[in-house]
Amino acid sequence: MSGNTDKNSSAKSIGILGGTFDPIHCGHLHIAQALQQQLHCQEIRFIPCKNPLLGKKAIANEQQRLTMLQRALVSYPHFIIDEREIKRSTPSYTIDTLRSLRKEFKENPLALILGRDNLAHLNHWHEWTALIQSAHLVIVPRIGCTATYNDTIQDLIKKHQTHDPALLLQQPAGLLFMATVKPLAISSTAIRAAIAQGSMPTGLLPSSVLDYILEQKLYTLRT
Ligand code: ATP
């Protein structure tokens, strides 16, 4: 797959949604659908991180998380599973992923989608100041996550925030946009907890994914 290098048309933006996807759920699909429209993305790339992750170990293995993504995304032609972090032998640092995407998509705006929970801790990420040099940061609200940021993050917001999403299409990286997507009160943690307690999280994730979880007997133990 290659980036849009046609000089006569402006390069389209690529949305990037990294995560553990343990499991993928309707909250992920909802933000991807909303942002694909709002930001005019040619595609949204779902990038599952490698297992084990530093500090947060997935319960499902890599193949199971990939299978759940495949089932969930099958009817969304603009949503792509990108396996580059799973295939890499090094830790799933987002900056490495962005640099590798940038080699492929030389001119396209890259929009790194992050929940507010992630923005609040962004200054702990590896080479965090380089992230906004490689991509735009698109922040989505999350239920239960209040928008209080430390001074370092407030400074990042002050320097890079735009309120005009159209500007994200005019440069490849460097802007921070707070998207107004209605947050859904869904998390992978709550889904895993529901299954461990023996209740069915129907409606919180695609039924094909829930069927697979039940077939594989995933998340039956409390974590
Ligand atoms: P967990 O509960 O295990 O921490 P999660 O539900 O946060 O998982 P991840 O795969 O870690 O899911 O999330 C990937 C990205 O999607 C993160 O940036 C996260 O903030 C965002 N995200 C997940 N769920 C939602 C949601 N309901 N609304 C908005 N953003 C979400």
Short mmCIF file of C-alpha atoms and ligand atoms in Angstrom, two decimals:
data_model
loop_
_atom_site.label_atom_id
_atom_site.label_comp_id
_atom_site.label_asym_id
_atom_site.label_seq_id
_atom_site.Cartn_x
_atom_site.Cartn_y
_atom_site.Cartn_z
CA MET A 1 0.00 0.00 0.00
CA SER A 2 1.37 3.44 -0.80
CA GLY A 3 0.56 7.05 0.09
CA ASN A 4 -1.22 9.45 -2.21
CA THR A 5 1.62 11.16 -4.10
CA ASP A 6 -0.47 12.66 -6.93
CA LYS A 7 0.69 16.27 -7.07
CA ASN A 8 -2.65 17.41 -8.54
CA SER A 9 -4.74 16.31 -5.59
CA SER A 10 -4.10 17.09 -1.96
CA ALA A 11 -3.00 14.07 0.06
CA LYS A 12 -5.81 12.60 2.12
CA SER A 13 -5.47 12.10 5.82
CA ILE A 14 -4.88 8.76 7.51
CA GLY A 15 -6.42 8.18 10.94
CA ILE A 16 -4.41 6.05 13.35
CA LEU A 17 -6.07 4.27 16.23
CA GLY A 18 -3.55 2.33 18.28
CA GLY A 19 -4.64 0.19 21.19
CA THR A 20 -4.60 -3.15 22.91
CA PHE A 21 -8.03 -4.07 21.53
CA ASP A 22 -8.49 -6.64 24.28
CA PRO A 23 -11.22 -6.79 22.99
CA ILE A 24 -12.17 -4.25 20.31
CA HIS A 25 -15.55 -2.72 21.16
CA CYS A 26 -18.25 -0.32 19.93
CA GLY A 27 -16.49 2.64 21.58
CA HIS A 28 -13.54 2.15 19.20
CA LEU A 29 -15.83 1.72 16.18
CA HIS A 30 -17.88 4.76 17.14
CA ILE A 31 -14.90 7.13 17.34
CA ALA A 32 -13.39 5.72 14.14
CA GLN A 33 -16.65 6.24 12.22
CA ALA A 34 -17.18 9.75 13.56
CA LEU A 35 -13.61 10.88 12.92
CA GLN A 36 -13.40 9.34 9.47
CA GLN A 37 -16.25 11.68 8.52
CA GLN A 38 -15.17 14.74 10.50
CA LEU A 39 -11.55 14.62 9.34
CA HIS A 40 -12.21 13.28 5.82
CA CYS A 41 -9.85 10.37 6.36
CA GLN A 42 -9.18 8.08 3.40
CA GLU A 43 -8.78 5.30 5.94
CA ILE A 44 -8.49 4.60 9.63
CA ARG A 45 -5.70 2.22 10.63
CA PHE A 46 -6.33 0.09 13.70
CA ILE A 47 -2.89 -0.77 15.06
CA PRO A 48 -2.88 -3.42 17.80
CA CYS A 49 0.14 -3.21 20.09
CA LYS A 50 2.44 -6.08 20.80
CA ASN A 51 1.88 -8.40 23.73
CA PRO A 52 3.22 -8.12 26.37
CA LEU A 53 3.15 -4.37 26.64
CA LEU A 54 5.17 -2.46 29.17
CA GLY A 55 2.87 -1.91 32.14
CA LYS A 56 -0.32 -3.37 30.60
CA LYS A 57 -0.47 -7.02 29.59
CA ALA A 58 -3.23 -8.16 27.27
CA ILE A 59 -5.28 -11.20 28.28
CA ALA A 60 -6.04 -12.38 24.75
CA ASN A 61 -3.00 -13.35 22.71
CA GLU A 62 -1.93 -11.51 19.56
CA GLN A 63 -3.70 -13.90 17.20
CA GLN A 64 -6.93 -13.69 19.21
CA ARG A 65 -6.82 -9.89 19.27
CA LEU A 66 -6.20 -9.86 15.52
CA THR A 67 -9.08 -12.26 14.89
CA MET A 68 -11.43 -10.07 16.94
CA LEU A 69 -10.32 -7.03 14.94
CA GLN A 70 -10.88 -8.88 11.64
CA ARG A 71 -14.39 -9.88 12.72
CA ALA A 72 -15.26 -6.37 13.89
CA LEU A 73 -13.92 -4.54 10.84
CA VAL A 74 -15.11 -6.87 8.09
CA SER A 75 -17.93 -4.60 6.96
CA TYR A 76 -15.96 -1.32 7.11
CA PRO A 77 -13.96 -0.94 3.87
CA HIS A 78 -12.14 2.17 5.13
CA PHE A 79 -10.96 0.54 8.35
CA ILE A 80 -7.67 -1.31 8.02
CA ILE A 81 -5.81 -3.57 10.43
CA ASP A 82 -2.18 -2.61 10.48
CA GLU A 83 0.03 -5.32 11.98
CA ARG A 84 3.29 -3.40 12.08
CA GLU A 85 3.55 -3.27 15.89
CA ILE A 86 2.69 -6.96 16.26
CA LYS A 87 5.31 -7.87 13.65
CA ARG A 88 8.03 -5.68 15.11
CA SER A 89 10.37 -7.30 17.61
CA THR A 90 10.91 -4.02 19.48
CA PRO A 91 8.46 -2.52 22.03
CA SER A 92 5.31 -0.89 20.62
CA TYR A 93 6.48 2.69 20.92
CA THR A 94 4.03 4.93 19.09
CA ILE A 95 6.82 7.20 17.84
CA ASP A 96 8.42 4.25 15.99
CA THR A 97 5.05 3.43 14.44
CA LEU A 98 4.53 7.02 13.30
CA ARG A 99 8.01 7.19 11.79
CA SER A 100 7.41 3.98 9.90
CA LEU A 101 4.03 5.23 8.66
CA ARG A 102 5.64 8.49 7.60
CA LYS A 103 8.09 6.59 5.38
CA GLU A 104 5.09 5.04 3.63
CA PHE A 105 2.80 8.08 3.56
CA LYS A 106 5.24 10.87 2.80
CA GLU A 107 2.80 13.74 2.37
CA ASN A 108 -0.48 12.58 3.87
CA PRO A 109 -1.68 14.19 7.07
CA LEU A 110 -1.47 11.55 9.81
CA ALA A 111 -4.03 11.90 12.60
CA LEU A 112 -3.12 10.02 15.77
CA ILE A 113 -6.40 9.43 17.64
CA LEU A 114 -6.11 9.36 21.42
CA GLY A 115 -8.63 9.17 24.21
CA ARG A 116 -8.36 11.98 26.78
CA ASP A 117 -7.10 9.39 29.25
CA ASN A 118 -4.04 8.95 27.04
CA LEU A 119 -3.45 12.68 26.50
CA ALA A 120 -3.28 13.18 30.27
CA HIS A 121 -0.26 10.85 30.46
CA LEU A 122 1.32 11.60 27.09
CA ASN A 123 4.44 13.12 28.64
CA HIS A 124 5.37 9.65 29.92
CA TRP A 125 5.41 8.17 26.43
CA HIS A 126 8.72 7.37 24.74
CA GLU A 127 10.04 10.43 22.85
CA TRP A 128 6.67 12.08 23.46
CA THR A 129 7.62 15.52 22.14
CA ALA A 130 8.40 14.00 18.73
CA LEU A 131 4.86 12.61 18.36
CA ILE A 132 3.32 15.89 17.21
CA GLN A 133 6.16 16.41 14.73
CA SER A 134 5.15 13.18 12.99
CA ALA A 135 1.34 13.41 13.21
CA HIS A 136 -1.56 15.57 14.29
CA LEU A 137 -3.02 14.61 17.67
CA VAL A 138 -6.79 14.17 17.64
CA ILE A 139 -8.21 13.88 21.13
CA VAL A 140 -11.55 12.25 21.87
CA PRO A 141 -13.47 12.54 25.17
CA ARG A 142 -13.95 9.51 27.39
CA ILE A 143 -16.64 9.05 30.00
CA GLY A 144 -15.15 9.30 33.46
CA CYS A 145 -12.07 11.17 32.27
CA THR A 146 -12.07 14.77 33.43
CA ALA A 147 -10.09 17.20 31.34
CA THR A 148 -7.42 18.17 33.84
CA TYR A 149 -3.93 18.22 32.46
CA ASN A 150 -0.58 18.88 34.06
CA ASP A 151 1.41 22.00 33.10
CA THR A 152 3.44 20.17 30.47
CA ILE A 153 0.35 18.91 28.66
CA GLN A 154 -1.38 22.29 28.99
CA ASP A 155 1.65 23.82 27.34
CA LEU A 156 1.44 21.32 24.47
CA ILE A 157 -2.24 22.16 24.01
CA LYS A 158 -1.57 25.91 24.06
CA LYS A 159 1.16 25.64 21.42
CA HIS A 160 -0.55 23.28 18.99
CA GLN A 161 -4.34 23.43 19.40
CA THR A 162 -6.56 24.31 16.47
CA HIS A 163 -10.34 24.56 16.55
CA ASP A 164 -10.62 24.16 12.78
CA PRO A 165 -10.44 20.52 11.61
CA ALA A 166 -10.00 21.66 7.99
CA LEU A 167 -6.48 22.83 8.88
CA LEU A 168 -5.50 19.23 9.61
CA LEU A 169 -5.76 18.52 5.89
CA GLN A 170 -3.40 21.33 4.96
CA GLN A 171 -0.26 20.09 6.68
CA PRO A 172 1.02 16.58 7.44
CA ALA A 173 1.51 16.99 11.22
CA GLY A 174 1.86 19.47 14.06
CA LEU A 175 -1.70 20.31 15.20
CA LEU A 176 -3.79 19.19 18.16
CA PHE A 177 -7.54 19.00 17.71
CA MET A 178 -10.11 18.26 20.43
CA ALA A 179 -12.80 16.37 18.52
CA THR A 180 -16.41 16.63 19.60
CA VAL A 181 -17.35 12.97 19.38
CA LYS A 182 -20.07 11.91 21.80
CA PRO A 183 -18.31 9.47 24.11
CA LEU A 184 -19.75 6.00 24.69
CA ALA A 185 -19.36 4.56 28.18
CA ILE A 186 -17.59 1.42 26.98
CA SER A 187 -14.15 0.06 27.83
CA SER A 188 -12.40 -3.25 27.26
CA THR A 189 -11.85 -3.45 31.04
CA ALA A 190 -15.61 -3.29 31.72
CA ILE A 191 -16.31 -5.90 29.03
CA ARG A 192 -13.71 -8.30 30.47
CA ALA A 193 -15.11 -7.75 33.98
CA ALA A 194 -18.68 -8.42 32.82
CA ILE A 195 -17.65 -11.70 31.18
CA ALA A 196 -15.67 -12.75 34.27
CA GLN A 197 -18.82 -12.19 36.35
CA GLY A 198 -20.85 -14.32 33.97
CA SER A 199 -22.91 -11.53 32.40
CA MET A 200 -23.19 -10.89 28.66
CA PRO A 201 -21.93 -7.47 27.48
CA THR A 202 -24.41 -7.56 24.59
CA GLY A 203 -24.45 -4.36 22.53
CA LEU A 204 -21.06 -3.19 23.79
CA LEU A 205 -19.14 -5.00 21.06
CA PRO A 206 -20.03 -6.60 17.71
CA SER A 207 -21.86 -9.91 18.18
CA SER A 208 -19.31 -11.72 15.97
CA VAL A 209 -16.60 -10.65 18.43
CA LEU A 210 -18.66 -11.73 21.45
CA ASP A 211 -19.28 -15.12 19.79
CA TYR A 212 -15.52 -15.55 19.32
CA ILE A 213 -14.81 -14.60 22.96
CA LEU A 214 -17.29 -17.25 24.10
CA GLU A 215 -15.89 -19.90 21.71
CA GLN A 216 -12.35 -19.22 22.94
CA LYS A 217 -13.47 -18.94 26.60
CA LEU A 218 -11.65 -15.63 26.87
CA TYR A 219 -11.83 -13.36 29.93
CA THR A 220 -13.56 -15.94 32.14
CA LEU A 221 -11.13 -15.33 35.01
CA ARG A 222 -11.25 -12.12 37.06
CA THR A 223 -8.18 -9.95 36.38
P1 ATP B 1 -8.79 -0.97 28.58
O1 ATP B 1 -10.10 -0.79 29.27
O2 ATP B 1 -8.25 -2.38 28.60
O3 ATP B 1 -7.74 0.05 29.06
P2 ATP B 1 -9.72 0.50 26.26
O4 ATP B 1 -11.20 0.30 26.26
O5 ATP B 1 -9.19 1.82 26.75
O6 ATP B 1 -8.99 -0.69 27.02
P3 ATP B 1 -7.76 0.40 24.16
O7 ATP B 1 -7.60 -0.67 23.15
O8 ATP B 1 -6.70 0.51 25.18
O9 ATP B 1 -9.22 0.22 24.80
O10 ATP B 1 -7.99 1.82 23.48
C1 ATP B 1 -7.43 2.25 22.27
C2 ATP B 1 -7.69 3.74 22.13
O11 ATP B 1 -9.10 3.98 22.05
C3 ATP B 1 -7.19 4.60 23.31
O12 ATP B 1 -6.69 5.83 22.80
C4 ATP B 1 -8.44 4.82 24.14
O13 ATP B 1 -8.36 6.02 24.90
C5 ATP B 1 -9.51 4.91 23.05
N1 ATP B 1 -10.81 4.48 23.52
C6 ATP B 1 -11.16 3.26 23.97
N2 ATP B 1 -12.48 3.22 24.30
C7 ATP B 1 -12.99 4.44 24.03
C8 ATP B 1 -14.29 5.04 24.15
N3 ATP B 1 -15.33 4.37 24.65
N4 ATP B 1 -14.42 6.33 23.78
C9 ATP B 1 -13.36 7.03 23.31
N5 ATP B 1 -12.11 6.52 23.16
C10 ATP B 1 -11.92 5.25 23.52
#
